[in-house]
Short mmCIF file of C-alpha atoms in Angstrom, two decimals:
data_model
loop_
_atom_site.label_atom_id
_atom_site.label_comp_id
_atom_site.label_asym_id
_atom_site.label_seq_id
_atom_site.Cartn_x
_atom_site.Cartn_y
_atom_site.Cartn_z
CA UNK S 1 -43.64 -6.67 -49.29
CA UNK S 2 -46.24 -5.31 -46.80
CA UNK S 3 -46.34 -7.11 -43.66
CA UNK S 4 -49.66 -7.67 -41.65
CA UNK S 5 -50.59 -6.08 -37.98
CA UNK S 6 -50.15 -9.52 -36.60
CA UNK S 7 -47.11 -10.63 -38.06
CA UNK S 8 -45.65 -7.26 -36.90
CA UNK S 9 -46.94 -8.45 -33.39
CA UNK S 10 -45.34 -11.78 -33.50
CA UNK S 11 -42.28 -10.37 -34.51
CA UNK S 12 -42.03 -7.99 -31.90
CA UNK S 13 -43.13 -10.74 -29.18
CA UNK S 14 -40.10 -12.87 -30.34
CA UNK S 15 -37.70 -9.64 -29.72
CA UNK S 16 -39.52 -9.52 -26.53
CA UNK S 17 -38.54 -12.95 -25.49
CA UNK S 18 -35.00 -12.73 -26.69
CA UNK S 19 -34.43 -9.63 -24.51
CA UNK S 20 -36.04 -11.80 -21.57
CA UNK S 21 -33.72 -14.63 -22.31
CA UNK S 22 -30.47 -12.48 -22.64
CA UNK S 23 -31.28 -10.69 -19.23
CA UNK S 24 -31.72 -14.01 -17.31
CA UNK S 25 -28.41 -15.64 -19.08
CA UNK S 26 -26.92 -12.39 -17.86
CA UNK S 27 -28.06 -12.31 -14.32
CA UNK S 28 -27.77 -16.81 -14.15
CA UNK S 29 -23.70 -15.84 -15.08
CA UNK S 30 -23.49 -13.04 -12.70
CA UNK S 31 -24.95 -15.28 -10.06
CA UNK S 32 -22.40 -17.98 -10.75
CA UNK S 33 -19.72 -16.00 -10.93
CA UNK S 34 -20.70 -14.68 -7.41
CA UNK S 35 -20.77 -18.15 -6.25
CA UNK S 36 -17.79 -18.97 -7.42
CA UNK S 37 -15.78 -15.81 -5.89
CA UNK S 38 -17.77 -16.99 -2.66
CA UNK S 39 -16.53 -20.48 -2.79
CA UNK S 40 -12.74 -19.20 -3.62
CA UNK S 41 -13.11 -17.04 -0.65
CA UNK S 42 -14.04 -19.69 2.06
CA UNK S 43 -13.91 -18.98 5.46
CA UNK S 44 -10.93 -21.09 7.17
CA UNK S 45 -10.63 -20.73 11.10
CA UNK S 46 -7.86 -21.30 13.01
CA UNK S 47 -7.18 -21.48 16.72
CA UNK S 48 -3.71 -20.09 17.89
CA UNK S 49 -2.38 -18.93 21.26
CA UNK S 50 -2.22 -15.55 22.24
CA UNK S 51 1.15 -14.94 21.54
CA UNK S 52 0.98 -15.57 18.02
CA UNK S 53 -1.49 -13.11 17.56
CA UNK S 54 0.78 -10.30 15.70
CA UNK S 55 2.90 -12.73 13.25
CA UNK S 56 -0.47 -15.38 12.44
CA UNK S 57 -2.40 -12.21 11.54
CA UNK S 58 0.05 -11.24 9.18
CA UNK S 59 0.84 -14.33 7.84
CA UNK S 60 -2.98 -15.43 7.51
CA UNK S 61 -3.26 -11.90 5.36
CA UNK S 62 -0.63 -12.99 2.95
CA UNK S 63 -2.07 -16.50 2.29
CA UNK S 64 -5.14 -15.28 1.98
CA UNK S 65 -3.75 -12.75 -0.73
CA UNK S 66 -1.86 -15.84 -2.39
CA UNK S 67 -5.15 -18.34 -2.11
CA UNK S 68 -8.23 -16.21 -2.24
CA UNK S 69 -9.42 -17.64 1.07
CA UNK S 70 -10.54 -16.17 3.96
CA UNK S 71 -8.62 -17.13 7.28
CA UNK S 72 -10.14 -16.44 10.65
CA UNK S 73 -8.32 -16.60 13.69
CA UNK S 74 -9.21 -17.22 17.12
CA UNK S 75 -6.36 -16.07 19.56
CA UNK S 76 -6.39 -17.31 23.57
CA UNK S 77 -4.25 -19.47 25.81
CA UNK S 78 -3.62 -22.41 24.35
CA UNK S 79 -5.49 -24.61 27.27
CA UNK S 80 -8.89 -22.71 26.38
CA UNK S 81 -8.24 -23.19 22.87
CA UNK S 82 -7.64 -26.81 23.10
CA UNK S 83 -10.48 -27.49 25.34
CA UNK S 84 -12.75 -26.07 22.96
CA UNK S 85 -11.42 -28.10 20.07
CA UNK S 86 -11.82 -31.28 22.78
CA UNK S 87 -15.63 -30.42 22.78
CA UNK S 88 -15.91 -29.69 18.91
CA UNK S 89 -15.33 -26.05 18.26
CA UNK S 90 -15.43 -25.89 14.80
CA UNK S 91 -11.43 -25.09 14.11
CA UNK S 92 -9.47 -26.24 11.05
CA UNK S 93 -6.22 -25.91 12.63
CA UNK S 94 -4.66 -25.60 15.77
CA UNK S 95 -1.43 -23.87 17.04
CA UNK S 96 -0.37 -24.44 20.35
CA UNK S 97 2.26 -22.48 22.67
CA UNK S 98 3.41 -25.87 23.92
CA UNK S 99 3.49 -29.50 23.34
CA UNK S 100 1.36 -30.55 25.89
CA UNK S 101 -1.98 -29.09 24.93
CA UNK S 102 -1.36 -30.54 21.39
CA UNK S 103 -0.65 -33.80 23.02
CA UNK S 104 -3.93 -33.47 24.98
CA UNK S 105 -5.68 -33.27 21.53
CA UNK S 106 -3.95 -36.33 20.29
CA UNK S 107 -4.90 -38.47 23.04
CA UNK S 108 -8.68 -36.87 22.47
CA UNK S 109 -8.06 -38.15 18.66
CA UNK S 110 -9.25 -34.26 17.69
CA UNK S 111 -5.84 -33.82 15.54
CA UNK S 112 -4.66 -35.30 12.27
CA UNK S 113 -1.21 -36.76 14.04
CA UNK S 114 0.50 -37.37 10.85
CA UNK S 115 0.11 -33.34 10.08
CA UNK S 116 1.30 -32.30 13.61
CA UNK S 117 4.65 -30.31 13.06
CA UNK S 118 6.84 -27.92 15.08
CA UNK S 119 6.05 -24.35 13.71
CA UNK S 120 8.11 -22.06 15.65
CA UNK S 121 10.35 -21.70 19.02
CA UNK S 122 10.66 -18.65 21.43
CA UNK S 123 12.68 -17.45 24.48
CA UNK S 124 11.30 -16.20 27.93
CA UNK S 125 12.40 -12.42 28.81
CA UNK S 126 11.91 -10.49 31.81
CA UNK S 127 10.34 -7.00 31.55
CA UNK S 128 9.44 -3.90 33.03
CA UNK S 129 7.63 -0.56 32.15
CA UNK S 130 9.75 1.42 30.15
CA UNK S 131 9.76 4.66 33.10
CA UNK S 132 11.08 1.85 35.31
CA UNK S 133 14.72 2.88 36.90
CA UNK S 134 15.43 -0.58 36.75
CA UNK S 135 18.21 -1.60 34.26
CA UNK S 136 19.46 -4.75 32.61
CA UNK S 137 20.57 -7.45 34.74
CA UNK S 138 21.68 -10.92 35.25
CA UNK S 139 19.34 -13.95 35.99
CA UNK S 140 20.92 -16.03 38.75
CA UNK S 141 19.92 -17.60 42.21
CA UNK S 142 21.75 -14.76 43.49
CA UNK S 143 19.47 -12.04 42.03
CA UNK S 144 17.32 -10.36 44.92
CA UNK S 145 13.54 -10.52 43.15
CA UNK S 146 12.07 -9.16 46.16
CA UNK S 147 13.78 -5.88 46.03
CA UNK S 148 13.34 -5.62 42.84
CA UNK S 149 9.69 -6.16 43.07
CA UNK S 150 9.28 -3.80 45.93
CA UNK S 151 5.64 -3.15 46.78
CA UNK S 152 4.81 -4.56 43.36
CA UNK S 153 4.06 -7.57 41.49
CA UNK S 154 5.25 -10.12 38.89
CA UNK S 155 3.09 -10.38 36.02
CA UNK S 156 3.14 -13.85 34.21
CA UNK S 157 0.23 -15.88 32.08
CA UNK S 158 -1.19 -18.11 34.96
CA UNK S 159 1.11 -21.02 35.52
CA UNK S 160 -1.94 -23.08 36.44
CA UNK S 161 -2.97 -23.63 32.73
CA UNK S 162 -0.98 -20.71 30.54
CA UNK S 163 2.13 -22.15 28.69
CA UNK S 164 4.04 -19.01 29.23
CA UNK S 165 2.99 -19.19 32.91
CA UNK S 166 4.32 -22.64 33.44
CA UNK S 167 7.79 -21.87 31.78
CA UNK S 168 7.83 -18.73 33.75
CA UNK S 169 7.46 -20.88 36.66
CA UNK S 170 10.14 -23.45 35.61
CA UNK S 171 12.37 -20.95 35.34
CA UNK S 172 11.83 -19.38 38.42
CA UNK S 173 12.51 -22.85 40.23
CA UNK S 174 15.63 -23.53 38.66
CA UNK S 175 16.66 -20.40 39.57
CA UNK S 176 15.62 -21.12 43.32
CA UNK S 177 13.14 -17.99 43.03
CA UNK S 178 9.89 -19.67 42.78
CA UNK S 179 9.34 -19.16 47.03
CA UNK S 180 9.91 -15.40 46.43
CA UNK S 181 7.75 -14.92 43.44
CA UNK S 182 4.75 -17.40 43.70
CA UNK S 183 2.86 -14.92 46.49
CA UNK S 184 3.67 -11.69 44.31
CA UNK S 185 2.29 -13.44 41.18
CA UNK S 186 -0.17 -11.13 38.90
CA UNK S 187 -1.79 -13.82 37.10
CA UNK S 188 -3.37 -13.19 33.81
CA UNK S 189 -5.28 -15.49 31.55
CA UNK S 190 -2.72 -15.18 28.72
CA UNK S 191 0.74 -13.63 27.93
CA UNK S 192 -0.68 -10.88 26.26
CA UNK S 193 -2.65 -10.18 29.39
CA UNK S 194 0.53 -10.36 31.58
CA UNK S 195 2.26 -8.13 28.87
CA UNK S 196 -0.42 -5.52 29.18
CA UNK S 197 -0.06 -4.97 33.18
CA UNK S 198 3.19 -4.39 32.82
CA UNK S 199 2.68 -1.62 29.90
CA UNK S 200 0.09 -0.08 32.06
CA UNK S 201 2.16 -0.04 35.23
CA UNK S 202 -0.05 -2.00 37.13
CA UNK S 203 2.91 -4.71 37.46
CA UNK S 204 6.47 -3.70 38.61
CA UNK S 205 8.08 -6.72 36.34
CA UNK S 206 6.62 -9.35 34.15
CA UNK S 207 7.51 -12.55 32.34
CA UNK S 208 6.89 -13.06 28.95
CA UNK S 209 7.77 -14.26 25.63
CA UNK S 210 10.79 -12.44 23.43
CA UNK S 211 8.50 -12.34 20.72
CA UNK S 212 6.11 -10.23 22.75
CA UNK S 213 8.33 -7.26 23.02
CA UNK S 214 10.48 -7.82 19.60
CA UNK S 215 10.98 -4.39 17.95
CA UNK S 216 7.96 -5.34 15.15
CA UNK S 217 5.55 -6.19 18.16
CA UNK S 218 3.04 -3.21 18.33
CA UNK S 219 2.19 -3.70 22.05
CA UNK S 220 6.11 -3.35 23.12
CA UNK S 221 6.31 0.22 23.15
CA UNK S 222 5.80 0.61 26.61
CA UNK S 223 8.07 -2.04 28.29
CA UNK S 224 11.70 -2.84 27.78
CA UNK S 225 13.77 -6.10 28.57
CA UNK S 226 15.88 -6.69 31.52
CA UNK S 227 16.95 -9.91 30.96
CA UNK S 228 16.48 -13.21 28.50
CA UNK S 229 16.16 -16.38 30.77
CA UNK S 230 18.52 -19.26 30.14
CA UNK S 231 17.46 -21.60 28.11
CA UNK S 232 18.53 -24.35 30.09
CA UNK S 233 16.14 -23.13 32.87
CA UNK S 234 12.91 -23.96 31.50
CA UNK S 235 11.62 -26.66 28.90
CA UNK S 236 12.23 -25.93 25.18
CA UNK S 237 9.57 -23.01 24.05
CA UNK S 238 8.06 -24.96 21.10
CA UNK S 239 4.90 -24.04 18.83
CA UNK S 240 3.21 -27.10 17.35
CA UNK S 241 0.44 -27.00 14.50
CA UNK S 242 -1.32 -29.77 13.50
CA UNK S 243 -4.87 -30.08 11.48
CA UNK S 244 -8.47 -30.59 13.57
CA UNK S 245 -9.82 -33.69 12.09
CA UNK S 246 -13.57 -34.42 11.56
CA UNK S 247 -14.78 -30.76 11.59
CA UNK S 248 -14.43 -29.24 8.22
CA UNK S 249 -16.17 -30.15 4.60
CA UNK S 250 -13.74 -31.37 2.22
CA UNK S 251 -12.86 -27.88 0.43
CA UNK S 252 -11.88 -26.50 3.83
CA UNK S 253 -9.90 -29.24 4.68
CA UNK S 254 -7.97 -28.66 1.45
CA UNK S 255 -7.94 -25.09 2.34
CA UNK S 256 -6.73 -25.65 5.66
CA UNK S 257 -4.23 -28.29 4.54
CA UNK S 258 -3.09 -25.50 2.23
CA UNK S 259 -2.63 -23.07 4.96
CA UNK S 260 -0.71 -25.47 6.89
CA UNK S 261 2.04 -26.17 4.22
CA UNK S 262 2.20 -22.25 3.70
CA UNK S 263 3.23 -22.16 7.51
CA UNK S 264 6.43 -24.30 6.10
CA UNK S 265 7.43 -22.11 3.62
CA UNK S 266 10.31 -19.67 3.48
CA UNK S 267 8.18 -16.92 3.05
CA UNK S 268 6.00 -17.60 6.30
CA UNK S 269 9.34 -18.19 8.34
CA UNK S 270 10.86 -15.05 7.51
CA UNK S 271 7.35 -13.58 8.92
CA UNK S 272 8.11 -15.61 12.19
CA UNK S 273 11.62 -14.55 12.27
CA UNK S 274 10.81 -10.68 11.78
CA UNK S 275 8.56 -11.29 14.56
CA UNK S 276 11.35 -12.53 16.95
CA UNK S 277 10.51 -16.37 16.89
CA UNK S 278 13.11 -18.77 16.54
CA UNK S 279 12.01 -21.50 13.51
CA UNK S 280 13.12 -24.81 12.33
CA UNK S 281 15.54 -25.17 9.24
CA UNK S 282 14.20 -23.89 6.10
CA UNK S 283 14.25 -26.89 3.41
#
């Protein structure tokens, strides 16, 4: 049966509409898939002490690979980060290098107190540039710090606000060496800054965390460890972690809770141990 020209044109128009609809549905489906992918890669902002830079970066990458998230870190002195959080910085989770700054945020009602955990522990060590003639020594009240320093300086995180510096001050006071040390300090904004001063030879000695110079830590190539301070010479070095309240949407908060849970797994604790930290007993 012969089709009229009008019928053929109508049939062609229907086919054209069908192609347009198919194209529209394809674009819509791709857009929805893209939105879902973006949601799956939602950004999680974590504030963490500078001494955790290497280990948290590695743990964050492992978590993102499992979770499909995008964890972003801000590393600095615990005091700086805590003050920023108290002023409303949009962090979802905070890891401090000591308990005092986490207590500060608890008083400000900025953390979920029920979520607070002890993530890790650490030790305090005395370091020197790798080329230094100084060798391993015993830290006690009889150690001649002034002779060891010569005309150089002792690099520490600023004891006025950096946890590593506060622990260093406690240890030196315990050993009766603070009077010698105080006028010779090279005060850094964080413990990694103190490490850098020793690496570059700008300080003859430094006091940092064991994890900062552990074999796996990239920055440790230019320094050597001379001694470990007795654990009894300073407060126990603990890293508390907690969720920040009232900062993020539900989904981001759920991702933060998932990250907090991941930090307590065997996999995360194995990474902490690899980087020279101590960890609470694995459940």
